[in-house]
PDB file of C-alpha atoms in Angstrom:
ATOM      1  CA  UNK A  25     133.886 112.571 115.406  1.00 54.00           C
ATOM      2  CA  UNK A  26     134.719 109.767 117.348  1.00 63.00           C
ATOM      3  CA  UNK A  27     134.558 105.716 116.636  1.00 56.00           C
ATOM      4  CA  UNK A  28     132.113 105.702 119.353  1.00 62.00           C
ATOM      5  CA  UNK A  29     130.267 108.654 118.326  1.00 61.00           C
ATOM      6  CA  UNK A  30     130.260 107.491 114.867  1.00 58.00           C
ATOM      7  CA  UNK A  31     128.538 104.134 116.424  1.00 64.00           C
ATOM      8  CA  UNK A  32     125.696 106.089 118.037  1.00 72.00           C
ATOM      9  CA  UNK A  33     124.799 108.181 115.296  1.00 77.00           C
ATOM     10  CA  UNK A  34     123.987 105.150 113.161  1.00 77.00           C
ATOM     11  CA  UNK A  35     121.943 103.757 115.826  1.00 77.00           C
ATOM     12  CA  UNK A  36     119.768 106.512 115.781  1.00 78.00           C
ATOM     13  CA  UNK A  37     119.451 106.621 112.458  1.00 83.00           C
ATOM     14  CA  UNK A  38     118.413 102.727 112.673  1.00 85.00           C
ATOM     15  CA  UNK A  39     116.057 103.608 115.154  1.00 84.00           C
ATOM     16  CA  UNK A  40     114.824 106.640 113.452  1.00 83.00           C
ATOM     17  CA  UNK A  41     113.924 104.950 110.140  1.00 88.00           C
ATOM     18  CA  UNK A  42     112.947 101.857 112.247  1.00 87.00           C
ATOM     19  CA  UNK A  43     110.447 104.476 113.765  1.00 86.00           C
ATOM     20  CA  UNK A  44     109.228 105.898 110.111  1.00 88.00           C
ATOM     21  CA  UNK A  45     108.675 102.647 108.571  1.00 92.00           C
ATOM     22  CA  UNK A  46     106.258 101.447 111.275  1.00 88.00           C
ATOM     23  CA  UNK A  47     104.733 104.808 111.349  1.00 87.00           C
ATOM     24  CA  UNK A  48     103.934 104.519 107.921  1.00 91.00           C
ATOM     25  CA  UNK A  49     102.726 101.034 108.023  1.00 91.00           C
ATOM     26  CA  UNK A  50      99.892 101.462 110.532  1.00 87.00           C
ATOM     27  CA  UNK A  51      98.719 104.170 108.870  1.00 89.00           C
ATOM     28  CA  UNK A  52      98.193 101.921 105.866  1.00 93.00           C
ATOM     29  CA  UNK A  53      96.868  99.036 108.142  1.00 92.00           C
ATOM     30  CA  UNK A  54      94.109 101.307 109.316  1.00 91.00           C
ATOM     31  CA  UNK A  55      93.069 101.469 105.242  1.00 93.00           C
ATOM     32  CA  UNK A  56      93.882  98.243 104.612  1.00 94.00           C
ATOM     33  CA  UNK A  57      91.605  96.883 107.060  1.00 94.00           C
ATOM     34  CA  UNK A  58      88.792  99.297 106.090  1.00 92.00           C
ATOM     35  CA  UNK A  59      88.752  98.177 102.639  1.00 93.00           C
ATOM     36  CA  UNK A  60      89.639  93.983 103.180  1.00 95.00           C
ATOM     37  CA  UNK A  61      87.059  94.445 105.593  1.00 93.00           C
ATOM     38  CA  UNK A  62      84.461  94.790 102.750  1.00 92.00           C
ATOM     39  CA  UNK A  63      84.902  90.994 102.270  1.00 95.00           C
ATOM     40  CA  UNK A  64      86.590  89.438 105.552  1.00 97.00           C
ATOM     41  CA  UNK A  65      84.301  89.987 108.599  1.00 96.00           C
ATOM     42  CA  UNK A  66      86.386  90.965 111.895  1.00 96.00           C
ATOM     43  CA  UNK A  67      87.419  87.396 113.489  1.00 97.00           C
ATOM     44  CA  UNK A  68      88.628  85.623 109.837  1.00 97.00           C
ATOM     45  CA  UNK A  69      90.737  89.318 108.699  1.00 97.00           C
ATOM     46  CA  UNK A  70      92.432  89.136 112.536  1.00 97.00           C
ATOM     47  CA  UNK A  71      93.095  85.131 112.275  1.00 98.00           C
ATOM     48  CA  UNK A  72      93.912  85.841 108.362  1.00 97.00           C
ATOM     49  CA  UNK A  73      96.261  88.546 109.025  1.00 97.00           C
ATOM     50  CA  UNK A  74      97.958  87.127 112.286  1.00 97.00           C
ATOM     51  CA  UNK A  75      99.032  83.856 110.604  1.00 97.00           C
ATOM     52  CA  UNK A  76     100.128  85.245 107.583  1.00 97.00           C
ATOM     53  CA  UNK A  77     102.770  87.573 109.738  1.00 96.00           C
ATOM     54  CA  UNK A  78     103.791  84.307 112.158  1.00 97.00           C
ATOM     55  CA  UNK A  79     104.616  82.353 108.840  1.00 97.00           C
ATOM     56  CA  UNK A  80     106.982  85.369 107.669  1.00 96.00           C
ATOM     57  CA  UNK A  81     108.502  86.157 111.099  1.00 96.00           C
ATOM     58  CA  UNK A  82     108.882  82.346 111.906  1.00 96.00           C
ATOM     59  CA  UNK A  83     110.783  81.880 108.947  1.00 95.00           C
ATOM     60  CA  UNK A  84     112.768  84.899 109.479  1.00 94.00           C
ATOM     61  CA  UNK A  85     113.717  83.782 112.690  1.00 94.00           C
ATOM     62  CA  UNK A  86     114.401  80.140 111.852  1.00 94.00           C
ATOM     63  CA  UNK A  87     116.998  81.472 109.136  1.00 94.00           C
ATOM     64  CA  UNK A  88     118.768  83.663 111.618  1.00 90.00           C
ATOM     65  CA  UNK A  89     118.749  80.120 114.267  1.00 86.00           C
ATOM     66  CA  UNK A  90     119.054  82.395 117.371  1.00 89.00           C
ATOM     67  CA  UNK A  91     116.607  81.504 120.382  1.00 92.00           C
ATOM     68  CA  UNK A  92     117.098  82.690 123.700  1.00 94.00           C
ATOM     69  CA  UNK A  93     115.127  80.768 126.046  1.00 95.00           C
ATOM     70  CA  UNK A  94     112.287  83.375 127.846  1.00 95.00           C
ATOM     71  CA  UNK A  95     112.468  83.357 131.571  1.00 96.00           C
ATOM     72  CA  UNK A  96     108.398  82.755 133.608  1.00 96.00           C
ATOM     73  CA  UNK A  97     108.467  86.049 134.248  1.00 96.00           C
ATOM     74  CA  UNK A  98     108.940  86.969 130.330  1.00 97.00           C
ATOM     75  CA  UNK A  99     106.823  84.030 128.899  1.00 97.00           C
ATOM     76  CA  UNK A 100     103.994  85.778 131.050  1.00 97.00           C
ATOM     77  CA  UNK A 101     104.728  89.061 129.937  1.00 97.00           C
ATOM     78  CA  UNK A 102     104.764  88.122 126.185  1.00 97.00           C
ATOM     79  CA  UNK A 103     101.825  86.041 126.586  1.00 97.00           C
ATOM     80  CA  UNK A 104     100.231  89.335 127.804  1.00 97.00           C
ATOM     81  CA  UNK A 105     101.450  91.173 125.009  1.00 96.00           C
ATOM     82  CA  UNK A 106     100.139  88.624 122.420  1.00 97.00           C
ATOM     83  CA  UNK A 107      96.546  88.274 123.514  1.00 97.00           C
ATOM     84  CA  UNK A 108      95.796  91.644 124.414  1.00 96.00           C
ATOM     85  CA  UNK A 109      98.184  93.810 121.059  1.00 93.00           C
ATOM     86  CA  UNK A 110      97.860  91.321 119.066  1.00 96.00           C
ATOM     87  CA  UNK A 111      94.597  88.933 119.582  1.00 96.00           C
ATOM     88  CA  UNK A 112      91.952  91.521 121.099  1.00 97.00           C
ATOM     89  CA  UNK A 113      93.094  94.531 119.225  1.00 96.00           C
ATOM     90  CA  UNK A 114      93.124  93.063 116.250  1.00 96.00           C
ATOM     91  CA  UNK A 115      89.378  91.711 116.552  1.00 97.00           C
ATOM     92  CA  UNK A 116      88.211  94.887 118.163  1.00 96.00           C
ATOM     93  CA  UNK A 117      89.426  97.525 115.213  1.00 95.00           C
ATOM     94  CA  UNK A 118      88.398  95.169 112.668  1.00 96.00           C
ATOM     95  CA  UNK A 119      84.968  95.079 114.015  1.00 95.00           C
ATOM     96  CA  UNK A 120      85.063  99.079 114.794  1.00 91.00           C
ATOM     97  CA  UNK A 121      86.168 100.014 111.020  1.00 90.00           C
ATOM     98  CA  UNK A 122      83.250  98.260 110.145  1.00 89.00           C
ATOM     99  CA  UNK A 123      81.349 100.760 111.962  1.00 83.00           C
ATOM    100  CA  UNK A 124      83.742 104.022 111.508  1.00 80.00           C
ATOM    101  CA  UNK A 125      86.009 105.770 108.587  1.00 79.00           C
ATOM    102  CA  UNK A 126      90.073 105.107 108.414  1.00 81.00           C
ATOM    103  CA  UNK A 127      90.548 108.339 109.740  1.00 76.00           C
ATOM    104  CA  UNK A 128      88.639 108.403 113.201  1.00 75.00           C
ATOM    105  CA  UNK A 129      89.793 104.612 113.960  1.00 79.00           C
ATOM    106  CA  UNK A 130      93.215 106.242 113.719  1.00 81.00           C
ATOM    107  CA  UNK A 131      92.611 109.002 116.010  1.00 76.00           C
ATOM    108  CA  UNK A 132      90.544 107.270 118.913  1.00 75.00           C
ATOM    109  CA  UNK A 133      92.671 104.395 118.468  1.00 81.00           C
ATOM    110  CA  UNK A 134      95.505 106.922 119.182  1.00 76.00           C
ATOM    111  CA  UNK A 135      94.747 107.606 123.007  1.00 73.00           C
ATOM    112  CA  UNK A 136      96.690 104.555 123.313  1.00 73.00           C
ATOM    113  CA  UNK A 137      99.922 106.140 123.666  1.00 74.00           C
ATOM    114  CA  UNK A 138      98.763 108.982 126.142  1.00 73.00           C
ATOM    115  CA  UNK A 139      98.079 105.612 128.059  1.00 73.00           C
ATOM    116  CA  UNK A 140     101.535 104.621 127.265  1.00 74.00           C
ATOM    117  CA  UNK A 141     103.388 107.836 128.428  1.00 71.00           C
ATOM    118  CA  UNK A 142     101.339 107.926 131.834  1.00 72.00           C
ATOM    119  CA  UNK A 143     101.869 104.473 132.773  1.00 73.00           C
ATOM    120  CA  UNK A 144     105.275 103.881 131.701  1.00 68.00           C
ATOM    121  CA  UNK A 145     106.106 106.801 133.779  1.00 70.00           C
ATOM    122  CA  UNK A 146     104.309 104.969 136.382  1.00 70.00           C
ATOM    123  CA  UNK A 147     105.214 101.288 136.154  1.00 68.00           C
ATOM    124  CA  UNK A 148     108.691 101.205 133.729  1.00 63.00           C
ATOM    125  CA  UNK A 149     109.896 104.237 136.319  1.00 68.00           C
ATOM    126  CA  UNK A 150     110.780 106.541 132.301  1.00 63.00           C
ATOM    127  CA  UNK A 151     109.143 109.523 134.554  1.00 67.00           C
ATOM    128  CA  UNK A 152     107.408 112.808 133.194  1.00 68.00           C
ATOM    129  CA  UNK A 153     109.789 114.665 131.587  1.00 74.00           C
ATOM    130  CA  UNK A 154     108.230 118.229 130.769  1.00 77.00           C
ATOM    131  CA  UNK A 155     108.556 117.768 126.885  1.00 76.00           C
ATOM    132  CA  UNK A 156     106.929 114.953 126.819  1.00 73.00           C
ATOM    133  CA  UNK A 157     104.312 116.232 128.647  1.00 77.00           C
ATOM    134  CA  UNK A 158     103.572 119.435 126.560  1.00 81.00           C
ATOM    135  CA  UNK A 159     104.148 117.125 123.471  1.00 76.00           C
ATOM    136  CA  UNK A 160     101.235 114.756 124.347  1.00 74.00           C
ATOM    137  CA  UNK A 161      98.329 117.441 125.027  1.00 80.00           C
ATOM    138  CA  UNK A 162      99.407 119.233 122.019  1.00 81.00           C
ATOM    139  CA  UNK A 163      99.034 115.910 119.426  1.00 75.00           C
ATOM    140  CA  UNK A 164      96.218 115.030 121.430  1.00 76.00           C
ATOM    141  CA  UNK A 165      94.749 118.196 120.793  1.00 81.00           C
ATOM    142  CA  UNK A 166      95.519 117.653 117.149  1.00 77.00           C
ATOM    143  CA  UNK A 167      94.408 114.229 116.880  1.00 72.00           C
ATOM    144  CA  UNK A 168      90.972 115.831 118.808  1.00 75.00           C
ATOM    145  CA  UNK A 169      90.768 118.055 115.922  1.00 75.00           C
ATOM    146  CA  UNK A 170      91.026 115.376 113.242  1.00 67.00           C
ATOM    147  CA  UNK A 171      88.936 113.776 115.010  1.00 63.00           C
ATOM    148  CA  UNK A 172      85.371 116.280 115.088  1.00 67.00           C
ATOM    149  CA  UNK A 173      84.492 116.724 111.481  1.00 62.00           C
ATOM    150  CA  UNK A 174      85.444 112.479 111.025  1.00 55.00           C
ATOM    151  CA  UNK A 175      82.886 112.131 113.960  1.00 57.00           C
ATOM    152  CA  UNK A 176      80.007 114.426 112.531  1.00 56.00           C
ATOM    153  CA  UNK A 177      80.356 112.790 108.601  1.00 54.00           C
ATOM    154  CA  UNK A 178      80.618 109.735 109.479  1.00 52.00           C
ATOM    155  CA  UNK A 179      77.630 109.225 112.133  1.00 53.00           C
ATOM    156  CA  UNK A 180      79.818 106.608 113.688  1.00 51.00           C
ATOM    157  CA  UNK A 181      77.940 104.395 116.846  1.00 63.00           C
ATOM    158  CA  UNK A 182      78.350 103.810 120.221  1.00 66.00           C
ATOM    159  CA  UNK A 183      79.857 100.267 119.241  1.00 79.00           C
ATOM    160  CA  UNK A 184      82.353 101.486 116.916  1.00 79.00           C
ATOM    161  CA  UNK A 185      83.623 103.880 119.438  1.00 75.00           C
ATOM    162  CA  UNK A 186      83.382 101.009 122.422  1.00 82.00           C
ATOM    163  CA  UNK A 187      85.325  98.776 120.374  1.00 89.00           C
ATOM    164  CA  UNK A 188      88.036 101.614 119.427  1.00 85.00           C
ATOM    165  CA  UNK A 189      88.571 102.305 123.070  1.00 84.00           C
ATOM    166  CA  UNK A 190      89.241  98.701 123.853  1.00 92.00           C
ATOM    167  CA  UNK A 191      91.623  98.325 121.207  1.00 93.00           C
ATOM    168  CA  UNK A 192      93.399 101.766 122.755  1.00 86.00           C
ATOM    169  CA  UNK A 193      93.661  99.769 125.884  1.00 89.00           C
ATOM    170  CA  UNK A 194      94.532  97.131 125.053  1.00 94.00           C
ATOM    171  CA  UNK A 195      97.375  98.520 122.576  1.00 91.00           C
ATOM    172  CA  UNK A 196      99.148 100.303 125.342  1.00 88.00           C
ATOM    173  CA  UNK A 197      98.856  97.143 127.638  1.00 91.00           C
ATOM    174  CA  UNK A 198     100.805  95.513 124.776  1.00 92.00           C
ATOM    175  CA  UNK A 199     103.286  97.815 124.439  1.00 87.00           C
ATOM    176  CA  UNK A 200     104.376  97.906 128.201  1.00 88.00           C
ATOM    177  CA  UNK A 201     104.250  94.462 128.356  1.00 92.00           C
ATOM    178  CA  UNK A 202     106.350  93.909 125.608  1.00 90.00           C
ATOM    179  CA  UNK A 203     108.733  96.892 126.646  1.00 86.00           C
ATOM    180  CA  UNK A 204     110.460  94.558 129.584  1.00 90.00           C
ATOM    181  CA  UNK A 205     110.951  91.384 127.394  1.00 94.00           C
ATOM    182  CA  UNK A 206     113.136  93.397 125.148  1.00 89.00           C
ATOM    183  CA  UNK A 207     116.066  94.046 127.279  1.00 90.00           C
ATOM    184  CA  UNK A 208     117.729  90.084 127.019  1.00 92.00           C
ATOM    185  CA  UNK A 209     115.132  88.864 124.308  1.00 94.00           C
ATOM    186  CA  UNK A 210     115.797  90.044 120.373  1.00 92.00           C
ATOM    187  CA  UNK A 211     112.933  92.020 118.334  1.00 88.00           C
ATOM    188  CA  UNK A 212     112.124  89.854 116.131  1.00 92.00           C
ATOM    189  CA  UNK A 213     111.611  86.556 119.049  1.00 95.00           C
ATOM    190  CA  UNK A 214     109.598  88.614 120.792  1.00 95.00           C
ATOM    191  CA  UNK A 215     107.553  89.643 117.837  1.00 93.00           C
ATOM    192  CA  UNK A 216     106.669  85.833 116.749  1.00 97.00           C
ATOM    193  CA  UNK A 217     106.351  84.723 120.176  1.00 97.00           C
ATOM    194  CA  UNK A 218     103.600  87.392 120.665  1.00 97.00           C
ATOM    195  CA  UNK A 219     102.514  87.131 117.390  1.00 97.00           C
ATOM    196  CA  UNK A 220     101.857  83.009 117.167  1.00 97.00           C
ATOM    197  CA  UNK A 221     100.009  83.747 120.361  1.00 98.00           C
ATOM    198  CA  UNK A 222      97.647  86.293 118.731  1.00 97.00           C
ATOM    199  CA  UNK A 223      96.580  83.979 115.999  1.00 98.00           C
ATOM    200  CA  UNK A 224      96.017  80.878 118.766  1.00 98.00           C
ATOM    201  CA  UNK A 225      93.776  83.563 120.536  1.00 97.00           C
ATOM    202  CA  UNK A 226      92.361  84.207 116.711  1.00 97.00           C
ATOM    203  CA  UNK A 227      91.858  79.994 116.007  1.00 97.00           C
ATOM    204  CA  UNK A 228      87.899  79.925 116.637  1.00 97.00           C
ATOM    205  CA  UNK A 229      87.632  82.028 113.330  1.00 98.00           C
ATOM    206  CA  UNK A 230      89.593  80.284 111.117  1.00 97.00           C
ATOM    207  CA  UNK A 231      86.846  78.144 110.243  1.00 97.00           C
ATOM    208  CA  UNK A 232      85.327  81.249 109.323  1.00 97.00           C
ATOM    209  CA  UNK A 233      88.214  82.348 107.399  1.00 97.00           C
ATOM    210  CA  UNK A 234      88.822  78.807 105.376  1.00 97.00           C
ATOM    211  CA  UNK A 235      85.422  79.621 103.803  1.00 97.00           C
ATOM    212  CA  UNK A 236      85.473  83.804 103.130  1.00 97.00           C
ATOM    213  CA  UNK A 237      89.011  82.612 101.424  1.00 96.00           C
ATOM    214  CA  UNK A 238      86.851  80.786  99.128  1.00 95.00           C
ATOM    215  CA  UNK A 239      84.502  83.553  98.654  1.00 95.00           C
ATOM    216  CA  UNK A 240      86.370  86.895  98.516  1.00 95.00           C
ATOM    217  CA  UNK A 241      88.051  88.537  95.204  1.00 96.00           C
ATOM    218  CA  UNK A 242      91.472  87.467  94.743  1.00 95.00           C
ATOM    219  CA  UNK A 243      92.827  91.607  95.658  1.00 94.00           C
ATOM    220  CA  UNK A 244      91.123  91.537  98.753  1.00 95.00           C
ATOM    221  CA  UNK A 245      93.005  88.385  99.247  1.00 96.00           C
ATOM    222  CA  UNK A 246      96.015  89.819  98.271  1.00 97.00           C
ATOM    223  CA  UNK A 247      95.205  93.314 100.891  1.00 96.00           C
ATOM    224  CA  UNK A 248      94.878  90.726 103.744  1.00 97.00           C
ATOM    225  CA  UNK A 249      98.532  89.295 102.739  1.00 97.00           C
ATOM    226  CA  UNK A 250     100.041  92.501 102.598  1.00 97.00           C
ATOM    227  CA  UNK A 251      98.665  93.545 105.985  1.00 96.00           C
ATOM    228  CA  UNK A 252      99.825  90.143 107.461  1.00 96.00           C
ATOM    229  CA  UNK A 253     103.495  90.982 106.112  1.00 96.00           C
ATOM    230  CA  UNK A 254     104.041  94.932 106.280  1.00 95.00           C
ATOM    231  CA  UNK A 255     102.278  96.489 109.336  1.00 93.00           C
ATOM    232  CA  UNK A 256     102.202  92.988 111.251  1.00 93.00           C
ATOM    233  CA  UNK A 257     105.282  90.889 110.721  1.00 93.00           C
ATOM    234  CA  UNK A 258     107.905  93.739 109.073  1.00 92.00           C
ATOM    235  CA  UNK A 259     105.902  97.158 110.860  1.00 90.00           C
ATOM    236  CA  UNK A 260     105.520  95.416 114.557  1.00 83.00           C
ATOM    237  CA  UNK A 261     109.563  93.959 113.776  1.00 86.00           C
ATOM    238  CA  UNK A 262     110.502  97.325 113.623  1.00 89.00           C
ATOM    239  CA  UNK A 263     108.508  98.830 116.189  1.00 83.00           C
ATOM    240  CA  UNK A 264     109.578  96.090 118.710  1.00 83.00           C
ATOM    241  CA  UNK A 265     113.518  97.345 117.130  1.00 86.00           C
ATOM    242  CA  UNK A 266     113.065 101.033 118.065  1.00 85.00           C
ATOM    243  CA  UNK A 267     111.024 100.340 121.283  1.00 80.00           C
ATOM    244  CA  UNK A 268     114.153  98.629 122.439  1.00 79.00           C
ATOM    245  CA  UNK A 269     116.036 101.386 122.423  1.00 79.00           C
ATOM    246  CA  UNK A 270     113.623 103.736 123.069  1.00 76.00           C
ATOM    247  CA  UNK A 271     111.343 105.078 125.854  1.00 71.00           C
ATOM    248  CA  UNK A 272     108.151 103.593 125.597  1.00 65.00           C
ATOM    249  CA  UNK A 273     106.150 106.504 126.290  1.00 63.00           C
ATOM    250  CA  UNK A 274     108.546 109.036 124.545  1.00 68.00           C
ATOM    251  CA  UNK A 275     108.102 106.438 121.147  1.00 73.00           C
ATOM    252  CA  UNK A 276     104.315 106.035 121.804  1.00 66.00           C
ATOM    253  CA  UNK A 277     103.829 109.361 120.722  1.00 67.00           C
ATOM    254  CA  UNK A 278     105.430 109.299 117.681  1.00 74.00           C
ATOM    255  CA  UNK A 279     102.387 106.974 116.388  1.00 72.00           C
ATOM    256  CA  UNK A 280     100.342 110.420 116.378  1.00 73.00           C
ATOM    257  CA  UNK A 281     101.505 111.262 112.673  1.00 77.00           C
ATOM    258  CA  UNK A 282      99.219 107.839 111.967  1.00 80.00           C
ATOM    259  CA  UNK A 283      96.443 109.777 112.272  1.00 77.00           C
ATOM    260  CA  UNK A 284      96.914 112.510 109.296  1.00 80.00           C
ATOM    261  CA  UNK A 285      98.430 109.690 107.379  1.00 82.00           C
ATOM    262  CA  UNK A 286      95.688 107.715 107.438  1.00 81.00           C
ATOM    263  CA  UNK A 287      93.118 110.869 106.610  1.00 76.00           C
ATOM    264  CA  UNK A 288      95.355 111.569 103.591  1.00 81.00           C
ATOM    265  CA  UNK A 289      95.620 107.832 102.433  1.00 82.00           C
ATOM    266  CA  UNK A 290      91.558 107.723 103.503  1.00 80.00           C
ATOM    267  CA  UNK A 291      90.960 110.643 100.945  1.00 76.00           C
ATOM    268  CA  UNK A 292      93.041 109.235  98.337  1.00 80.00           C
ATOM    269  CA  UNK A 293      92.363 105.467  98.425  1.00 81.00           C
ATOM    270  CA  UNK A 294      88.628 105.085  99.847  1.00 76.00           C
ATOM    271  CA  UNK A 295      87.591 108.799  98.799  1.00 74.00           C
ATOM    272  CA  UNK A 296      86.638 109.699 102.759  1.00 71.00           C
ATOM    273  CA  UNK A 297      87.262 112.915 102.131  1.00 65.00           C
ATOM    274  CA  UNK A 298      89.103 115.285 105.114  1.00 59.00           C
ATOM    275  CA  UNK A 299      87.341 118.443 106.144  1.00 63.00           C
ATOM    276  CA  UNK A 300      89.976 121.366 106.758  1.00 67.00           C
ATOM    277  CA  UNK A 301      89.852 121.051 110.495  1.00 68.00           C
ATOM    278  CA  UNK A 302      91.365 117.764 110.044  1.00 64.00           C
ATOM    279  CA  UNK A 303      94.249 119.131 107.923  1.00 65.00           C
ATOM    280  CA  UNK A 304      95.030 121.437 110.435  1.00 76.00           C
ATOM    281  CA  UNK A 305      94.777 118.447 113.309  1.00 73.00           C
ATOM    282  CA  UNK A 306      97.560 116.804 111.388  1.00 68.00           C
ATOM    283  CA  UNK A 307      99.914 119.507 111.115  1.00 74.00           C
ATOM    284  CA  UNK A 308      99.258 119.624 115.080  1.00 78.00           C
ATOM    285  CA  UNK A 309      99.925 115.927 115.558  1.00 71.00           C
ATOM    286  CA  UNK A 310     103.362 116.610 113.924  1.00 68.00           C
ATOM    287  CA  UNK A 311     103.887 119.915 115.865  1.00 76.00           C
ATOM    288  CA  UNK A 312     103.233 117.625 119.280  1.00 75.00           C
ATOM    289  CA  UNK A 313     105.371 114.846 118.453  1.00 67.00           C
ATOM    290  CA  UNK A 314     108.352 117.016 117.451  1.00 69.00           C
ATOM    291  CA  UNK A 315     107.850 118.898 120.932  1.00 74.00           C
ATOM    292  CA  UNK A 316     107.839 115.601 123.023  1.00 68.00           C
ATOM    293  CA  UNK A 317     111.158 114.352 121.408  1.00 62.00           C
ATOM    294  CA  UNK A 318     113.062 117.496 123.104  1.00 65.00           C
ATOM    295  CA  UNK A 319     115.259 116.601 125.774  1.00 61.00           C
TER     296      UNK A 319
END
């Protein structure tokens, strides 16, 4: 094996654990957020969260001291990405998981990257490749079937599933924002920028949040913190890593094994149990994402 070949094959490994860690993470976010939500109310967990991962990845950054000044065009684009992935996202699932299980806030969530596929094949020219394709109906499918015995347990309203659609949308209108930026900007500049904007679209709640701080118990506290460091500042780090060197609609999909992760850390951490059906959607989920990564 060559030097060079030797180079690439550690890039994708990079990029393949890169891709695990922040699969991982969001599964746990979507618990996480379930059970802080028991004591932070949608705006203060969002503004909680968000400024908890732009104090991490701001001092991350400042200790590597590299800044490369955005152009208009990617200021815009990042200022896109943080209001919409990071500000109304944020406040729309938090709101929705007060209304829904783990589990099916995980799977609706999830159309987002069947958004992602179409339009980056659309607007970042990444095309239709047939695996991909045949990939995303058969998670989809799979994330469908977690998704019907979630639906008839859990009763869940009209507002939860409103809110989970908007937070679909406006997840994959992050995500191709953010995809451009990444080609002369680093990971983890892009990631704070979009970040600090998310918590300044957050800022009317933390008035909100400087008195539930008071109030809450000191572990729901502490669940807040950890979802402001792993899945925002250290999961979307990594994502923003992978995504630059990665198809955007061809990575999307991988974010379908957050769905059975999240009924199996659902059933074990918040004892919403998974009906069979939704064991069987998982293995799906994982059968569609391995298909969409053929070439």
């Amino acid at each position: 094996m060559t030097a060079t070949q030797d180079t690439t094959r550690a890039q994708q490994l990079r990029t393949a654990a890169a891709i695990t860690f922040t699969v991982l993470a969001w599964a746990s976010a979507f618990i996480g957020v379930r059970w802080v939500g028991q004591h932070y109310t949608a705006g203060p967990l969002a503004f909680g969260r968000l400024a908890v991962g732009t104090l991490a990845l701001g001092a991350t950054l400042a200790a590597t001291r590299r800044w490369t000044p955005p152009t208009r065009r990617e200021w815009q684009l990042i200022l896109l990405c943080g209001i919409t992935w990071f500000g109304i996202y944020n406040l729309a699932l938090n709101e929705a998981e007060r209304h829904v299980d783990a589990g099916t806030a995980a799977m609706l969530v999830n159309l987002g990257p069947i958004l992602i596929a179409l339009f980056a094949g659309l607007l970042l020219n990444e095309g239709f490749p047939r695996w991909l394709l045949i990939g995303a109906a058969v998670a989809f499918t799979g994330v469908v079937l977690i998704g019907v015995p979630s639906a008839r347990d859990s009763h869940r309203d009209a507002l939860g599933v409103a809110l989970l659609l908007v937070a679909a949308v406006t997840y994959a209108i992050g995500v191709l924002a953010q995809k451009p930026t990444l080609r002369r900007l680093s990971a983890l500049q892009v990631t704070w920028l979009a970040c600090t904007i998310g918590t300044l679209t957050c800022l009317p709640w933390a008035p909100a949040f400087a008195r539930q701080l008071t109030e809450a118990p000191l572990d729901a506290t502490l669940g807040l913190v950890y979802l402001g460091l792993v899945p925002t500042a250290l999961a979307f780090g990594t994502w923003a890593y992978a995504l630059a060197r990665t198809d955007a609609g061809r990575l999307g999909l991988t974010t379908y094994v957050v769905p059975p992760l999240t009924v199996l850390g659902g059933w074990i951490a918040l004892d919403e149990t998974p009906a069979g059906l939704a064991l069987v959607g998982g293995a799906v989920c994982l059968l569609g994402v391995g298909l969409s990564r053929r070439r």
